[in-house]
Amino acid sequence: AATGGSTTVRQVKLEKECELRVEASADSPLRLRLLTGTAEIFGTEIPPGIWLNFPPRLKFAVFTWYGATIEMDGSTETDYTADETPMISYINVHAVLDGRRNRAKASPSDSDTSQGPRVIVVGPTDSGKSTLSRMLLSWAAKQGWKPTFVDLDIGQGSITIPGCVAATPIELPIDPVEGIPLEMPMVYFFGHVTPSANIDHYKVLVKELAQTLETQFSGNAESRASGMVINTMGWIEGVGYELLLHAIDTFNATVILVLGQEKLCSMLKDVLKNRPNVDVVKLQKSGGVVSRNAKVRQKARGYRIREYFYGPSNDLSPHSNVVNFSDLFIYRIGGGPQAPRSALPIGAEPSADPTRLVPVSISRDLLHLVLAVSYAKEQDQIISSNVAGFIYVTDIDLHRKKITYLAPCAGELPSKNLIVGTLTWIEN
Ligand code: ADP
């Protein structure tokens, strides 16, 4: 039985600046529609009168600026109305960003002033970073901007599967049900769900992504003026903090939004105090943000991978393909077998270049791993190339030297060069 949830068709009246917070249940459908007034879900207005069907487990809020009546049908894990939200402060940030975009647009010839705001959202896990990023993007898109969304959160990314850093232009407010369209994201595959697996490699990818975007912006005044919104990981201590600073530098962030953490905010203010063009702004965390423990997070990663192959509403059918071992070249980045200490001169430390490309021979170790298909045609470009998509290894036949994998579509892969990390998935 659901706790705090309900199962009947019912109407909820929302006063101005209030929100209905909902957690869809894991196993029964939920739909909702707007009866009167206006309302939005994470920055995207919902159409009047039309039923929206929500996937299982989705956690969201229907917020109204001026008042609305919502009708809900189906059971929820929880749903309640909240009249205290940080939305006013969030929309104020949007207004400031909008002003900066207009200024950038007004001076297209100057390379400095034609750059719109580069916003980076930082804070601990479950502080609402992804949600705030999404609102800022949707509000901007609603006004006709085409901001670039950059997602550096390899643990729970919103653009593609976990283990990646990615970017995509946002041309329309983000669909509350479907999420970010998967059409043309720029994706770099790290292959692990925590950067500590290979810090240097992670930094290389962040840099590659930033450089690629820089090149795109230089030829596109519209995207340049629209700026970017960068979502980050929840790891903010020690090396995690270093990586935040690295991201701020690499992307030349001009606005740093710190969610729910005094300490992080004052640390960043202090370290960036000599940069007059960088604003560090503290924002309140929403009481609606749902905390997820490690297990829930791990499960969410699995759902995300499933969604890549089967679609958000289970509406895609991936293809199973069988190829010869010799048809694929699989690589791992960094680490690799090191020379044993005994084989080294006395006093020498075994070293392994963290960004070295290491060929991987096909074995049953690859079973249940998710591999990325590189765009690189040549071996030496693999580390700096983005990826076309992913495959999932379902069988290894050592005897016949055949590998069976799941891919989103049939036919030959765009490249024979694949990258493997530690990203696994058990299909269920
Ligand atoms: P972070 O990116 O900091 O880890 P998220 O933005 O992903 O945090 O938020 C965590 C979860 O809380 C998500 O499932 C999100 O949909 C949910 N959430 C965020 N804000 C609200 C809200 N106001 N009401 C209900 N759920 C929310």
PDB file of C-alpha atoms in Angstrom, residues 142-322:
ATOM      1  CA  LYS A 142      10.619  29.616 -23.972  1.00  0.00           C
ATOM      2  CA  GLN A 143      11.921  33.085 -24.742  1.00  0.00           C
ATOM      3  CA  GLY A 144      13.495  31.909 -27.962  1.00  0.00           C
ATOM      4  CA  TRP A 145      17.091  31.408 -26.808  1.00  0.00           C
ATOM      5  CA  LYS A 146      19.037  28.280 -27.666  1.00  0.00           C
ATOM      6  CA  PRO A 147      21.146  27.705 -24.583  1.00  0.00           C
ATOM      7  CA  THR A 148      23.560  24.806 -24.482  1.00  0.00           C
ATOM      8  CA  PHE A 149      23.089  22.289 -21.723  1.00  0.00           C
ATOM      9  CA  VAL A 150      26.343  20.751 -20.507  1.00  0.00           C
ATOM     10  CA  ASP A 151      26.092  17.801 -18.157  1.00  0.00           C
ATOM     11  CA  LEU A 152      29.248  16.816 -16.297  1.00  0.00           C
ATOM     12  CA  ASP A 153      27.455  14.540 -13.848  1.00  0.00           C
ATOM     13  CA  ILE A 154      28.722  11.092 -14.810  1.00  0.00           C
ATOM     14  CA  GLY A 155      26.744   9.491 -11.975  1.00  0.00           C
ATOM     15  CA  GLN A 156      23.215  10.635 -12.902  1.00  0.00           C
ATOM     16  CA  GLY A 157      23.332  12.519 -16.165  1.00  0.00           C
ATOM     17  CA  SER A 158      20.218  13.888 -17.826  1.00  0.00           C
ATOM     18  CA  ILE A 159      21.423  13.914 -21.439  1.00  0.00           C
ATOM     19  CA  THR A 160      22.488  10.341 -22.001  1.00  0.00           C
ATOM     20  CA  ILE A 161      23.487   7.211 -20.109  1.00  0.00           C
ATOM     21  CA  PRO A 162      25.700   7.370 -16.992  1.00  0.00           C
ATOM     22  CA  GLY A 163      29.464   7.442 -17.366  1.00  0.00           C
ATOM     23  CA  CYS A 164      29.478  10.274 -19.911  1.00  0.00           C
ATOM     24  CA  VAL A 165      30.006  14.002 -20.127  1.00  0.00           C
ATOM     25  CA  ALA A 166      27.720  15.522 -22.712  1.00  0.00           C
ATOM     26  CA  ALA A 167      26.248  18.672 -24.195  1.00  0.00           C
ATOM     27  CA  THR A 168      23.220  19.490 -26.280  1.00  0.00           C
ATOM     28  CA  PRO A 169      21.493  22.637 -27.503  1.00  0.00           C
ATOM     29  CA  ILE A 170      18.077  23.198 -25.917  1.00  0.00           C
ATOM     30  CA  GLU A 171      15.766  24.700 -28.509  1.00  0.00           C
ATOM     31  CA  LEU A 172      12.405  24.094 -26.830  1.00  0.00           C
ATOM     32  CA  PRO A 173      11.324  23.908 -23.202  1.00  0.00           C
ATOM     33  CA  ILE A 174      12.220  20.420 -21.968  1.00  0.00           C
ATOM     34  CA  ASP A 175       9.316  17.980 -22.127  1.00  0.00           C
ATOM     35  CA  PRO A 176       8.297  17.073 -18.562  1.00  0.00           C
ATOM     36  CA  VAL A 177       7.680  13.447 -19.494  1.00  0.00           C
ATOM     37  CA  GLU A 178      10.148  12.691 -22.282  1.00  0.00           C
ATOM     38  CA  GLY A 179      13.050  14.705 -20.902  1.00  0.00           C
ATOM     39  CA  ILE A 180      15.831  15.925 -23.137  1.00  0.00           C
ATOM     40  CA  PRO A 181      15.579  14.838 -26.768  1.00  0.00           C
ATOM     41  CA  LEU A 182      18.352  12.401 -27.602  1.00  0.00           C
ATOM     42  CA  GLU A 183      18.772  13.639 -31.165  1.00  0.00           C
ATOM     43  CA  MET A 184      22.165  15.233 -31.464  1.00  0.00           C
ATOM     44  CA  PRO A 185      23.974  15.332 -28.164  1.00  0.00           C
ATOM     45  CA  MET A 186      27.737  15.702 -28.113  1.00  0.00           C
ATOM     46  CA  VAL A 187      28.833  12.840 -25.888  1.00  0.00           C
ATOM     47  CA  TYR A 188      32.228  11.836 -24.512  1.00  0.00           C
ATOM     48  CA  PHE A 189      32.448   8.452 -22.862  1.00  0.00           C
ATOM     49  CA  PHE A 190      34.292   8.131 -19.579  1.00  0.00           C
ATOM     50  CA  GLY A 191      32.996   4.660 -18.853  1.00  0.00           C
ATOM     51  CA  HIS A 192      32.882   4.855 -15.059  1.00  0.00           C
ATOM     52  CA  VAL A 193      30.303   6.338 -12.717  1.00  0.00           C
ATOM     53  CA  THR A 194      32.795   8.107 -10.481  1.00  0.00           C
ATOM     54  CA  PRO A 195      35.669  10.300 -11.677  1.00  0.00           C
ATOM     55  CA  SER A 196      38.035   8.778  -9.137  1.00  0.00           C
ATOM     56  CA  ALA A 197      38.323   5.791 -11.478  1.00  0.00           C
ATOM     57  CA  ASN A 198      40.609   7.967 -13.613  1.00  0.00           C
ATOM     58  CA  ILE A 199      40.737  11.661 -12.715  1.00  0.00           C
ATOM     59  CA  ASP A 200      43.076  12.627 -15.547  1.00  0.00           C
ATOM     60  CA  HIS A 201      40.930  10.989 -18.157  1.00  0.00           C
ATOM     61  CA  TYR A 202      37.846  12.755 -16.783  1.00  0.00           C
ATOM     62  CA  LYS A 203      39.623  16.102 -17.027  1.00  0.00           C
ATOM     63  CA  VAL A 204      40.723  15.379 -20.587  1.00  0.00           C
ATOM     64  CA  LEU A 205      37.127  14.718 -21.598  1.00  0.00           C
ATOM     65  CA  VAL A 206      35.826  17.860 -19.888  1.00  0.00           C
ATOM     66  CA  LYS A 207      38.442  19.820 -21.787  1.00  0.00           C
ATOM     67  CA  GLU A 208      37.624  18.199 -25.111  1.00  0.00           C
ATOM     68  CA  LEU A 209      33.951  18.951 -24.629  1.00  0.00           C
ATOM     69  CA  ALA A 210      34.673  22.583 -23.724  1.00  0.00           C
ATOM     70  CA  GLN A 211      36.913  23.041 -26.768  1.00  0.00           C
ATOM     71  CA  THR A 212      34.383  21.517 -29.131  1.00  0.00           C
ATOM     72  CA  LEU A 213      31.686  23.850 -27.810  1.00  0.00           C
ATOM     73  CA  GLU A 214      34.024  26.826 -28.071  1.00  0.00           C
ATOM     74  CA  THR A 215      34.539  26.033 -31.749  1.00  0.00           C
ATOM     75  CA  GLN A 216      30.807  25.681 -32.323  1.00  0.00           C
ATOM     76  CA  PHE A 217      30.077  28.957 -30.556  1.00  0.00           C
ATOM     77  CA  SER A 218      32.623  30.864 -32.611  1.00  0.00           C
ATOM     78  CA  GLY A 219      30.560  30.170 -35.713  1.00  0.00           C
ATOM     79  CA  ASN A 220      27.148  30.598 -34.143  1.00  0.00           C
ATOM     80  CA  ALA A 221      26.217  33.975 -32.667  1.00  0.00           C
ATOM     81  CA  GLU A 222      22.828  32.722 -31.528  1.00  0.00           C
ATOM     82  CA  SER A 223      24.180  29.882 -29.359  1.00  0.00           C
ATOM     83  CA  ARG A 224      26.965  32.114 -28.169  1.00  0.00           C
ATOM     84  CA  ALA A 225      24.583  34.790 -26.929  1.00  0.00           C
ATOM     85  CA  SER A 226      22.318  32.165 -25.365  1.00  0.00           C
ATOM     86  CA  GLY A 227      25.216  30.851 -23.292  1.00  0.00           C
ATOM     87  CA  MET A 228      25.285  27.601 -21.377  1.00  0.00           C
ATOM     88  CA  VAL A 229      24.001  25.931 -18.275  1.00  0.00           C
ATOM     89  CA  ILE A 230      26.429  23.412 -16.821  1.00  0.00           C
ATOM     90  CA  ASN A 231      25.262  20.763 -14.375  1.00  0.00           C
ATOM     91  CA  THR A 232      27.895  19.159 -12.159  1.00  0.00           C
ATOM     92  CA  MET A 233      28.425  16.182  -9.875  1.00  0.00           C
ATOM     93  CA  GLY A 234      27.473  16.174  -6.227  1.00  0.00           C
ATOM     94  CA  TRP A 235      31.062  15.405  -5.229  1.00  0.00           C
ATOM     95  CA  ILE A 236      32.231  18.691  -3.702  1.00  0.00           C
ATOM     96  CA  GLU A 237      34.943  17.640  -1.239  1.00  0.00           C
ATOM     97  CA  GLY A 238      38.642  17.116  -1.867  1.00  0.00           C
ATOM     98  CA  VAL A 239      39.248  15.996  -5.430  1.00  0.00           C
ATOM     99  CA  GLY A 240      35.583  16.655  -6.187  1.00  0.00           C
ATOM    100  CA  TYR A 241      36.149  20.309  -5.279  1.00  0.00           C
ATOM    101  CA  GLU A 242      39.271  20.406  -7.474  1.00  0.00           C
ATOM    102  CA  LEU A 243      37.213  19.076 -10.351  1.00  0.00           C
ATOM    103  CA  LEU A 244      34.618  21.807  -9.827  1.00  0.00           C
ATOM    104  CA  LEU A 245      37.330  24.441 -10.054  1.00  0.00           C
ATOM    105  CA  HIS A 246      38.663  22.688 -13.137  1.00  0.00           C
ATOM    106  CA  ALA A 247      35.219  22.817 -14.761  1.00  0.00           C
ATOM    107  CA  ILE A 248      34.737  26.498 -13.831  1.00  0.00           C
ATOM    108  CA  ASP A 249      38.080  27.319 -15.472  1.00  0.00           C
ATOM    109  CA  THR A 250      37.737  25.061 -18.478  1.00  0.00           C
ATOM    110  CA  PHE A 251      34.330  26.394 -19.466  1.00  0.00           C
ATOM    111  CA  ASN A 252      35.107  29.989 -18.417  1.00  0.00           C
ATOM    112  CA  ALA A 253      32.000  30.023 -16.267  1.00  0.00           C
ATOM    113  CA  THR A 254      30.716  33.504 -15.455  1.00  0.00           C
ATOM    114  CA  VAL A 255      27.894  32.650 -13.058  1.00  0.00           C
ATOM    115  CA  ILE A 256      28.242  30.047 -10.323  1.00  0.00           C
ATOM    116  CA  LEU A 257      25.019  29.008  -8.655  1.00  0.00           C
ATOM    117  CA  VAL A 258      25.612  27.230  -5.363  1.00  0.00           C
ATOM    118  CA  LEU A 259      22.703  25.195  -4.065  1.00  0.00           C
ATOM    119  CA  GLY A 260      22.199  24.666  -0.360  1.00  0.00           C
ATOM    120  CA  GLN A 261      25.789  24.832   0.883  1.00  0.00           C
ATOM    121  CA  GLU A 262      27.171  27.823   2.794  1.00  0.00           C
ATOM    122  CA  LYS A 263      30.641  26.351   3.041  1.00  0.00           C
ATOM    123  CA  LEU A 264      31.066  25.588  -0.640  1.00  0.00           C
ATOM    124  CA  CYS A 265      29.731  29.019  -1.486  1.00  0.00           C
ATOM    125  CA  SER A 266      32.198  30.870   0.720  1.00  0.00           C
ATOM    126  CA  MET A 267      35.079  28.703  -0.488  1.00  0.00           C
ATOM    127  CA  LEU A 268      34.249  29.517  -4.095  1.00  0.00           C
ATOM    128  CA  LYS A 269      33.730  33.208  -3.357  1.00  0.00           C
ATOM    129  CA  ASP A 270      37.105  33.302  -1.730  1.00  0.00           C
ATOM    130  CA  VAL A 271      39.018  31.483  -4.441  1.00  0.00           C
ATOM    131  CA  LEU A 272      37.336  33.505  -7.209  1.00  0.00           C
ATOM    132  CA  LYS A 273      37.427  36.906  -5.527  1.00  0.00           C
ATOM    133  CA  ASN A 274      39.942  38.300  -7.990  1.00  0.00           C
ATOM    134  CA  ARG A 275      37.776  37.602 -10.979  1.00  0.00           C
ATOM    135  CA  PRO A 276      35.392  40.522 -11.340  1.00  0.00           C
ATOM    136  CA  ASN A 277      33.536  38.876 -14.209  1.00  0.00           C
ATOM    137  CA  VAL A 278      32.562  35.815 -12.175  1.00  0.00           C
ATOM    138  CA  ASP A 279      29.512  35.930  -9.908  1.00  0.00           C
ATOM    139  CA  VAL A 280      29.057  33.394  -7.142  1.00  0.00           C
ATOM    140  CA  VAL A 281      25.429  33.228  -6.061  1.00  0.00           C
ATOM    141  CA  LYS A 282      24.000  31.193  -3.223  1.00  0.00           C
ATOM    142  CA  LEU A 283      20.535  29.758  -3.755  1.00  0.00           C
ATOM    143  CA  GLN A 284      18.203  27.939  -1.445  1.00  0.00           C
ATOM    144  CA  LYS A 285      17.592  24.261  -2.001  1.00  0.00           C
ATOM    145  CA  SER A 286      13.961  23.357  -2.632  1.00  0.00           C
ATOM    146  CA  GLY A 287      12.199  21.397   0.097  1.00  0.00           C
ATOM    147  CA  GLY A 288      10.783  19.231  -2.676  1.00  0.00           C
ATOM    148  CA  VAL A 289      14.082  17.679  -3.727  1.00  0.00           C
ATOM    149  CA  VAL A 290      13.940  13.976  -3.023  1.00  0.00           C
ATOM    150  CA  SER A 291      17.028  12.368  -1.496  1.00  0.00           C
ATOM    151  CA  ARG A 292      18.230   9.184  -3.071  1.00  0.00           C
ATOM    152  CA  ASN A 293      20.525   6.745  -1.301  1.00  0.00           C
ATOM    153  CA  ALA A 294      23.346   4.878  -3.039  1.00  0.00           C
ATOM    154  CA  LYS A 295      21.113   1.951  -3.876  1.00  0.00           C
ATOM    155  CA  VAL A 296      18.385   4.111  -5.395  1.00  0.00           C
ATOM    156  CA  ARG A 297      21.011   5.956  -7.380  1.00  0.00           C
ATOM    157  CA  GLN A 298      22.464   2.738  -8.690  1.00  0.00           C
ATOM    158  CA  LYS A 299      19.017   1.560  -9.711  1.00  0.00           C
ATOM    159  CA  ALA A 300      18.366   4.874 -11.430  1.00  0.00           C
ATOM    160  CA  ARG A 301      21.514   4.316 -13.489  1.00  0.00           C
ATOM    161  CA  GLY A 302      20.175   0.964 -14.613  1.00  0.00           C
ATOM    162  CA  TYR A 303      16.843   2.513 -15.634  1.00  0.00           C
ATOM    163  CA  ARG A 304      18.698   5.161 -17.576  1.00  0.00           C
ATOM    164  CA  ILE A 305      20.607   2.553 -19.577  1.00  0.00           C
ATOM    165  CA  ARG A 306      17.418   0.582 -20.144  1.00  0.00           C
ATOM    166  CA  GLU A 307      15.807   3.781 -21.398  1.00  0.00           C
ATOM    167  CA  TYR A 308      18.616   4.262 -23.913  1.00  0.00           C
ATOM    168  CA  PHE A 309      17.926   0.885 -25.486  1.00  0.00           C
ATOM    169  CA  TYR A 310      14.160   0.553 -24.953  1.00  0.00           C
ATOM    170  CA  GLY A 311      12.976   4.179 -24.924  1.00  0.00           C
ATOM    171  CA  PRO A 312      11.463   6.192 -22.056  1.00  0.00           C
ATOM    172  CA  SER A 313       8.094   4.491 -22.394  1.00  0.00           C
ATOM    173  CA  ASN A 314       9.402   1.121 -23.500  1.00  0.00           C
ATOM    174  CA  ASP A 315       8.555   2.115 -27.064  1.00  0.00           C
ATOM    175  CA  LEU A 316      11.803   1.217 -28.832  1.00  0.00           C
ATOM    176  CA  SER A 317      13.041  -2.221 -29.762  1.00  0.00           C
ATOM    177  CA  PRO A 318      16.782  -2.615 -29.769  1.00  0.00           C
ATOM    178  CA  HIS A 319      18.464  -5.059 -32.119  1.00  0.00           C
ATOM    179  CA  SER A 320      20.551  -8.020 -31.163  1.00  0.00           C
ATOM    180  CA  ASN A 321      23.570  -8.372 -33.446  1.00  0.00           C
ATOM    181  CA  VAL A 322      26.194 -11.091 -33.764  1.00  0.00           C
TER     182      VAL A 322
END
